[in-house]
Amino acid sequence: MPALEVDSLHVKYHSASQPVQALADISFSLAPGETLGIIGESGSGKTTLALGLMGLLDNKTSVAGKVIYDGSELLSLDETKRKAYRWKRIAMVFQNSLEILNPVLNVQEQVGEPLVKHLGLKKLELENKINELLDLVGLERDWKTAFPHQLSGGMRQRVLLAMALACRPELLLVDEPTTSLDPIARREIIELLERLQKEYGFAMVLISHDLACVARLTRHLLVLYGGRIVEAGKTEILLEDPLHPYTRGLINASPNFFAFRDLWGIPGEPDGGNAAGCAFAPRCVQSLEQCRSEIPVLQLLSGGRKVACSQGGIMTLLEVKGVSKAYRLHNKTIQAVNSIDLEIRHGEVLGLLGETGSGKSTLAQILGRIIKPSAGQITFQGKPLNGELTRREKGVQLVMQDPFSSISHRFKVGQTLREPLEINKVGSEQERERRIIEALTRVQLPFDELFLNRYCYELSGGQRQRLAIARALVMKPALLLADEITSMLDPSSQANILRLLKGLQNLEGFAMLFITHSLDLARKVADRIMVMRHGSILEQGSTQRIFTRPCCCYTKDLLAAAFEHEHN
Amino acid sequence: MTIFEYFITLMIILTINFFLPRLMPGDPFLHLSGEAGLEFVTFTAEQREYFIAHYGLDRPMSEQYFRYLSGLLRGDLGFSYYYKADVAAIILSRIPWTLLMVTAATFFSLLLGIFLGSFSAWRREAWQDKVTYLLIVIFSEIPVFLLGIMLLIVFAAGLGLFPLSGAITPFSGYTGFALTKDILHHAMLPVIALSLTRAGGIYLLVRNSLTTILAKDYMRTARAKGLSEGRIRYRHALKNAMLPLVTRVTMQLGGMVGGVVLVENIFAYPGLGRLMQEAVFVRDYPLLQGIFLVLAFSVLTANLLADLLYRFLDPRIREI
């Protein structure tokens, strides 16, 4: 039997000029001694949820639904009966702020008062218990008589923790325990929480932006957006393989989760969304008409995972099954690509890693329909890959390694960009002009008459590669195949182009197959990594997993060779 | 404020004290010689000049001023022209009555202000709050002399529940408990008048600070801890609301003294206020200076006390 069961909890704030739906249809349960993380941006309703569980929402708030704790429904209890649960059974470590502790009462009194109230401790007993609690959280006893303003942020966090543990609660709600702490204090608090949770065995709900902290301390995870659960599941699996585009965005935006990756936030601000559709739709890379008109429900998928998305989570854009390509060289058959299965999902950057001759470029050319596979199937957006699908807008575009040969040097800049639009008969003349200028602006090239009339052979390598990217972008692709696009550039041009491309990818939300032999680049840019050798895929997984806990020997060798200098 | 600042303030007050009475038209002997109404002691022109010379009032202002200051240093407040007695002794005999007024009124206005202020704050925006607010604002807007007169007319003159004037029943010969009862009986109406007019400011302050405090994070923490309502309200909220209140009460003390002067005159209560009115009437410079000095000094002392008390109440400024 679960200790805590939340059933269809709705919370609405009435204090603002127009009511705000802070939480909608929240349901979950938590077994005794279990740990649950809750993540989401500011304003997603995390703290409201904790306050709701404590029954601390004021009378300007309307609450509907059920919060069942140990068999009794808490929301319908009156204040007096609720006091029996508060702190003694359900306690909370509030988010650390200057005024979270009463400024005119000292540490001893604030830690001790629940002991007096709920356990009836007095004098010596009380003092011993307070000492014991301070020892437990690692705060020197001298601080007993200190006032809150005299404490550092880390010490205040310890006092909050000591206070919450005073009556040995069965359920502990912890709100942002690590924000505003320096790295050492942060580590100490996380270790403390981990140790105390194991020692005391309380169930814990951990609310945090800090994904590394959540990953370490919790077994289950809820992702909140706009007051709704958008994804739920086991923490480890969910962070390794997010299903909801929002979860993926959160992971990409977390610096401490995988430190090497470049930092990219989710574009846009949460605006509460429109009431009729998915709240995340305005910021979602794969949103469709349907997303703006119906609110997705949390669906149960295999493995106990849940996701609330009309498309069933991040959609698969391109699916490759058993694709092979063999060349005949004299009398030998060379298996360049050997029965490959892969998936590229909407809005993700899949890094394809491998040494020269591993078959990466062959694969890219098969996907770009430059060469035909000798076996296997490729589907794009659920349909067999064909020219009709890839050429059009929202199709597949390829940017190749060598900009000097991929763009004819006899073309003028304007002509290069106009060509795909003309071939595909996209838009009117003005529309095309607008798109060309937009694409050039996006890749930070000039777009005046003079530049448009320059011949491509006049451009530098960096400029030509930008032009190649611009040519791909005028068609607004859903998938961009980038095959070693920076390998011929100097480090500075490479850095500029990559930041540009990743920025565009983040903003426009297209998916990208990023082919490279450079582990450093892949580690910065990719969401997922695939390692390829001798035409086969050896390993795939999230970037943080591949780079921190590789499984395959070859990957380990590759990492060891590439990052030798980092370990010295 | 540092001790030095207090000293400067005191010096300025002393100077004003000295010059202010002398700026009034007339002099002590002109009044003594007839216009005071009740006193028919008449002075001839020669006698007037004699007294003016005798008390040194014909000397240059600067000389008089320094004589006054050097007298103060010796602890000499001067000699009353009118009462023909030591100013210090006269004031000392009247101080207890004023002290009784001020402390009792401060105490009751605080009690009333805090009680009603918290009552309103816990029920902010409810009808109880609105009614209390209205009543208190009306009472505190009535000038204290008007309220005093109303009380006198209704409860003393009309219903005969309280004496009309004075601090004790003359020639009664009461001692012990009977005397205490008599004193309280006399003090009741003036104290009520003062308290009622003073309570408004305290009420508004308590109501506002509590409303601000109730929205603070630490109040939510206190509620989460499942503490009793009493502890949440009085230990967690009210202690924080005490901080601005201490400042307010001491700042108000000047105003309170003004109120006491009016009230004592209405109820013919023999305190410093009544004495001051008499002294002004007869241009008794030394006595006036003495009274002003004592009042100014007590207001300053109250401010100093407030500083110290604030330090005790608010741990945040203890180290400064």
GROMACS .gro file of C-alpha atoms in nm, chain A residues 33-312:
model
  280
   33GLY     CA    1   1.076   0.467   0.200
   34GLU     CA    2   1.067   0.543  -0.172
   35THR     CA    3   1.220   0.848  -0.334
   36LEU     CA    4   1.059   1.065  -0.596
   37GLY     CA    5   1.213   1.355  -0.783
   38ILE     CA    6   1.010   1.639  -0.931
   39ILE     CA    7   1.171   1.851  -1.198
   40GLY     CA    8   1.052   2.137  -1.413
   41GLU     CA    9   1.127   2.501  -1.481
   42SER     CA   10   1.038   2.777  -1.236
   43GLY     CA   11   0.665   2.826  -1.233
   44SER     CA   12   0.591   2.470  -1.337
   45GLY     CA   13   0.411   2.409  -1.007
   46LYS     CA   14   0.671   2.209  -0.817
   47THR     CA   15   0.657   2.412  -0.499
   48THR     CA   16   0.281   2.445  -0.519
   49LEU     CA   17   0.264   2.067  -0.525
   50ALA     CA   18   0.475   2.040  -0.210
   51LEU     CA   19   0.269   2.305  -0.034
   52GLY     CA   20  -0.046   2.127  -0.144
   53LEU     CA   21   0.076   1.803   0.011
   54MET     CA   22   0.146   1.989   0.335
   55GLY     CA   23  -0.196   2.156   0.321
   56LEU     CA   24  -0.030   2.495   0.324
   57LEU     CA   25  -0.205   2.663   0.035
   58ASP     CA   26  -0.391   2.968   0.159
   59ASN     CA   27  -0.757   3.050   0.122
   60LYS     CA   28  -0.704   3.241  -0.201
   61THR     CA   29  -0.637   2.907  -0.360
   62SER     CA   30  -0.891   2.649  -0.463
   63VAL     CA   31  -0.783   2.289  -0.433
   64ALA     CA   32  -0.960   1.988  -0.576
   65GLY     CA   33  -0.867   1.622  -0.581
   66LYS     CA   34  -0.737   1.388  -0.316
   67VAL     CA   35  -0.419   1.358  -0.118
   68ILE     CA   36  -0.435   1.029   0.066
   69TYR     CA   37  -0.172   0.967   0.327
   70ASP     CA   38  -0.165   0.639   0.513
   71GLY     CA   39  -0.530   0.582   0.439
   72SER     CA   40  -0.670   0.923   0.530
   73GLU     CA   41  -0.759   1.199   0.291
   74LEU     CA   42  -0.569   1.509   0.401
   75LEU     CA   43  -0.731   1.784   0.197
   76SER     CA   44  -1.071   1.742   0.358
   77LEU     CA   45  -0.931   1.754   0.712
   78ASP     CA   46  -0.974   2.073   0.908
   79GLU     CA   47  -0.672   2.269   1.026
   80THR     CA   48  -0.668   2.115   1.375
   81LYS     CA   49  -0.668   1.757   1.248
   82ARG     CA   50  -0.414   1.841   0.984
   83LYS     CA   51  -0.175   1.963   1.251
   84ALA     CA   52  -0.142   1.603   1.367
   85TYR     CA   53   0.020   1.513   1.036
   86ARG     CA   54   0.229   1.819   0.992
   87TRP     CA   55   0.592   1.781   1.085
   88LYS     CA   56   0.533   1.474   1.298
   89ARG     CA   57   0.458   1.253   0.997
   90ILE     CA   58   0.509   1.475   0.695
   91ALA     CA   59   0.781   1.735   0.721
   92MET     CA   60   0.931   1.968   0.470
   93VAL     CA   61   1.273   2.114   0.404
   94PHE     CA   62   1.178   2.448   0.260
   95GLN     CA   63   1.366   2.618  -0.013
   96ASN     CA   64   1.653   2.808   0.137
   97SER     CA   65   1.587   3.180   0.150
   98LEU     CA   66   1.681   3.461   0.383
   99GLU     CA   67   1.340   3.477   0.544
  100ILE     CA   68   1.257   3.109   0.559
  101LEU     CA   69   1.361   3.110   0.924
  102ASN     CA   70   1.218   3.359   1.169
  103PRO     CA   71   1.474   3.641   1.200
  104VAL     CA   72   1.407   3.711   1.566
  105LEU     CA   73   1.419   3.355   1.702
  106ASN     CA   74   1.742   3.165   1.744
  107VAL     CA   75   1.835   2.829   1.591
  108GLN     CA   76   1.775   2.636   1.910
  109GLU     CA   77   1.422   2.763   1.950
  110GLN     CA   78   1.326   2.705   1.588
  111VAL     CA   79   1.468   2.354   1.576
  112GLY     CA   80   1.328   2.274   1.918
  113GLU     CA   81   0.972   2.400   1.897
  114PRO     CA   82   0.829   2.106   1.702
  115LEU     CA   83   0.991   1.878   1.961
  116VAL     CA   84   0.810   2.064   2.236
  117LYS     CA   85   0.485   2.069   2.047
  118HIS     CA   86   0.472   1.717   1.906
  119LEU     CA   87   0.689   1.511   2.138
  120GLY     CA   88   0.644   1.713   2.456
  121LEU     CA   89   1.015   1.727   2.527
  122LYS     CA   90   1.136   1.954   2.804
  123LYS     CA   91   1.456   2.105   2.933
  124LEU     CA   92   1.737   1.851   2.937
  125GLU     CA   93   1.568   1.604   2.702
  126LEU     CA   94   1.496   1.887   2.465
  127GLU     CA   95   1.849   2.016   2.477
  128ASN     CA   96   1.995   1.670   2.417
  129LYS     CA   97   1.766   1.614   2.122
  130ILE     CA   98   1.856   1.950   1.971
  131ASN     CA   99   2.226   1.869   2.012
  132GLU     CA  100   2.171   1.531   1.854
  133LEU     CA  101   1.994   1.687   1.555
  134LEU     CA  102   2.266   1.944   1.502
  135ASP     CA  103   2.529   1.669   1.515
  136LEU     CA  104   2.325   1.470   1.268
  137VAL     CA  105   2.325   1.746   1.006
  138GLY     CA  106   2.684   1.839   1.080
  139LEU     CA  107   2.630   2.179   1.234
  140GLU     CA  108   2.849   2.269   1.531
  141ARG     CA  109   2.656   2.302   1.855
  142ASP     CA  110   2.785   2.655   1.909
  143TRP     CA  111   2.544   2.772   1.644
  144LYS     CA  112   2.247   2.689   1.866
  145THR     CA  113   2.220   3.039   1.998
  146ALA     CA  114   2.285   3.203   1.662
  147PHE     CA  115   2.016   3.390   1.476
  148PRO     CA  116   1.934   3.309   1.113
  149HIS     CA  117   2.108   3.615   0.969
  150GLN     CA  118   2.435   3.498   1.121
  151LEU     CA  119   2.432   3.171   0.929
  152SER     CA  120   2.575   3.105   0.586
  153GLY     CA  121   2.354   2.957   0.314
  154GLY     CA  122   2.494   2.611   0.377
  155MET     CA  123   2.442   2.633   0.751
  156ARG     CA  124   2.088   2.756   0.701
  157GLN     CA  125   2.023   2.455   0.480
  158ARG     CA  126   2.147   2.233   0.762
  159VAL     CA  127   1.923   2.406   1.013
  160LEU     CA  128   1.627   2.357   0.780
  161LEU     CA  129   1.716   1.992   0.753
  162ALA     CA  130   1.763   1.946   1.128
  163MET     CA  131   1.431   2.117   1.184
  164ALA     CA  132   1.253   1.893   0.934
  165LEU     CA  133   1.398   1.574   1.081
  166ALA     CA  134   1.320   1.675   1.439
  167CYS     CA  135   1.015   1.450   1.479
  168ARG     CA  136   1.147   1.173   1.254
  169PRO     CA  137   0.889   1.216   0.978
  170GLU     CA  138   0.785   0.926   0.758
  171LEU     CA  139   0.768   1.149   0.454
  172LEU     CA  140   1.007   1.430   0.384
  173LEU     CA  141   0.944   1.692   0.118
  174VAL     CA  142   1.263   1.863   0.012
  175ASP     CA  143   1.239   2.180  -0.195
  176GLU     CA  144   1.548   2.286  -0.391
  177PRO     CA  145   1.806   2.181  -0.131
  178THR     CA  146   2.106   2.273  -0.343
  179THR     CA  147   2.020   2.603  -0.509
  180SER     CA  148   2.231   2.894  -0.395
  181LEU     CA  149   2.492   2.667  -0.239
  182ASP     CA  150   2.858   2.663  -0.338
  183PRO     CA  151   2.994   2.335  -0.480
  184ILE     CA  152   3.136   2.207  -0.152
  185ALA     CA  153   2.825   2.286   0.050
  186ARG     CA  154   2.615   2.140  -0.231
  187ARG     CA  155   2.805   1.813  -0.227
  188GLU     CA  156   2.785   1.792   0.151
  189ILE     CA  157   2.410   1.849   0.152
  190ILE     CA  158   2.353   1.586  -0.117
  191GLU     CA  159   2.565   1.333   0.070
  192LEU     CA  160   2.384   1.419   0.390
  193LEU     CA  161   2.042   1.370   0.232
  194GLU     CA  162   2.153   1.041   0.081
  195ARG     CA  163   2.289   0.914   0.411
  196LEU     CA  164   1.993   1.031   0.619
  197GLN     CA  165   1.741   0.887   0.378
  198LYS     CA  166   1.909   0.547   0.398
  199GLU     CA  167   1.953   0.567   0.774
  200TYR     CA  168   1.607   0.692   0.863
  201GLY     CA  169   1.430   0.526   0.573
  202PHE     CA  170   1.182   0.807   0.522
  203ALA     CA  171   1.004   0.846   0.193
  204MET     CA  172   1.129   1.152   0.012
  205VAL     CA  173   0.991   1.389  -0.249
  206LEU     CA  174   1.276   1.593  -0.389
  207ILE     CA  175   1.200   1.905  -0.587
  208SER     CA  176   1.496   2.039  -0.775
  209HIS     CA  177   1.636   2.203  -1.084
  210ASP     CA  178   1.955   2.020  -1.013
  211LEU     CA  179   1.932   1.708  -1.230
  212ALA     CA  180   2.255   1.562  -1.098
  213CYS     CA  181   2.114   1.586  -0.746
  214VAL     CA  182   1.783   1.431  -0.854
  215ALA     CA  183   1.964   1.154  -1.043
  216ARG     CA  184   2.161   1.067  -0.735
  217LEU     CA  185   1.891   1.087  -0.472
  218THR     CA  186   1.574   0.957  -0.634
  219ARG     CA  187   1.446   0.642  -0.794
  220HIS     CA  188   1.133   0.781  -0.953
  221LEU     CA  189   1.083   1.104  -1.138
  222LEU     CA  190   0.802   1.334  -1.239
  223VAL     CA  191   0.848   1.607  -1.496
  224LEU     CA  192   0.612   1.901  -1.454
  225TYR     CA  193   0.530   2.160  -1.713
  226GLY     CA  194   0.264   2.427  -1.675
  227GLY     CA  195   0.121   2.247  -1.374
  228ARG     CA  196   0.082   1.911  -1.544
  229ILE     CA  197   0.285   1.595  -1.533
  230VAL     CA  198   0.434   1.560  -1.880
  231GLU     CA  199   0.650   1.259  -1.809
  232ALA     CA  200   0.696   1.007  -1.532
  233GLY     CA  201   0.910   0.702  -1.481
  234LYS     CA  202   1.223   0.565  -1.322
  235THR     CA  203   1.476   0.843  -1.278
  236GLU     CA  204   1.764   0.662  -1.438
  237ILE     CA  205   1.578   0.558  -1.750
  238LEU     CA  206   1.397   0.885  -1.787
  239LEU     CA  207   1.713   1.094  -1.776
  240GLU     CA  208   1.898   0.854  -2.006
  241ASP     CA  209   1.623   0.835  -2.262
  242PRO     CA  210   1.367   1.114  -2.224
  243LEU     CA  211   1.041   1.068  -2.410
  244HIS     CA  212   0.895   1.414  -2.385
  245PRO     CA  213   1.057   1.697  -2.582
  246TYR     CA  214   1.039   1.911  -2.268
  247THR     CA  215   1.235   1.660  -2.061
  248ARG     CA  216   1.500   1.645  -2.329
  249GLY     CA  217   1.514   2.026  -2.330
  250LEU     CA  218   1.557   2.032  -1.952
  251ILE     CA  219   1.841   1.781  -1.971
  252ASN     CA  220   2.012   1.980  -2.245
  253ALA     CA  221   1.981   2.292  -2.034
  254SER     CA  222   2.142   2.139  -1.726
  255PRO     CA  223   2.508   2.224  -1.692
  256ASN     CA  224   2.581   1.989  -1.405
  257PHE     CA  225   2.421   1.682  -1.554
  258PHE     CA  226   2.677   1.638  -1.826
  259ALA     CA  227   2.935   1.907  -1.791
  260PHE     CA  228   3.105   1.880  -2.128
  261ARG     CA  229   2.803   1.949  -2.336
  262ASP     CA  230   2.741   2.295  -2.462
  263LEU     CA  231   2.461   2.470  -2.277
  264TRP     CA  232   2.138   2.527  -2.464
  265GLY     CA  233   1.813   2.639  -2.302
  266ILE     CA  234   1.467   2.563  -2.427
  267PRO     CA  235   1.374   2.856  -2.652
  268GLY     CA  236   1.083   3.068  -2.534
  269GLU     CA  237   0.923   3.121  -2.195
  270PRO     CA  238   0.651   2.918  -2.031
  271ASP     CA  239   0.341   3.130  -2.083
  272GLY     CA  240   0.086   2.906  -1.926
  273GLY     CA  241   0.001   2.796  -2.279
  274ASN     CA  242  -0.348   2.811  -2.415
  275ALA     CA  243  -0.605   2.635  -2.208
  276ALA     CA  244  -0.727   2.428  -2.499
  277GLY     CA  245  -0.405   2.253  -2.598
  278CYS     CA  246  -0.074   2.119  -2.478
  279ALA     CA  247   0.094   2.388  -2.268
  280PHE     CA  248   0.432   2.309  -2.416
  281ALA     CA  249   0.314   2.325  -2.778
  282PRO     CA  250   0.436   2.684  -2.844
  283ARG     CA  251   0.792   2.583  -2.753
  284CYS     CA  252   0.785   2.229  -2.887
  285VAL     CA  253   0.990   2.137  -3.194
  286GLN     CA  254   0.741   1.879  -3.313
  287SER     CA  255   0.410   2.049  -3.236
  288LEU     CA  256   0.126   1.987  -3.477
  289GLU     CA  257  -0.221   2.133  -3.518
  290GLN     CA  258  -0.357   1.867  -3.291
  291CYS     CA  259  -0.124   1.974  -3.007
  292ARG     CA  260  -0.282   2.317  -2.994
  293SER     CA  261  -0.636   2.191  -2.976
  294GLU     CA  262  -0.631   1.901  -2.733
  295ILE     CA  263  -0.473   1.857  -2.394
  296PRO     CA  264  -0.263   1.540  -2.395
  297VAL     CA  265  -0.331   1.290  -2.118
  298LEU     CA  266  -0.064   1.100  -1.933
  299GLN     CA  267  -0.047   0.764  -2.107
  300LEU     CA  268   0.103   0.453  -1.967
  301LEU     CA  269   0.369   0.302  -2.192
  302SER     CA  270   0.565  -0.018  -2.159
  303GLY     CA  271   0.805  -0.045  -1.868
  304GLY     CA  272   0.590   0.166  -1.640
  305ARG     CA  273   0.684   0.488  -1.814
  306LYS     CA  274   0.429   0.757  -1.868
  307VAL     CA  275   0.425   1.048  -2.106
  308ALA     CA  276   0.170   1.317  -2.184
  309CYS     CA  277   0.212   1.396  -2.550
  310SER     CA  278  -0.035   1.371  -2.833
  311GLN     CA  279   0.241   1.225  -3.049
  312GLY     CA  280   0.335   0.971  -2.784
   0.00000   0.00000   0.00000
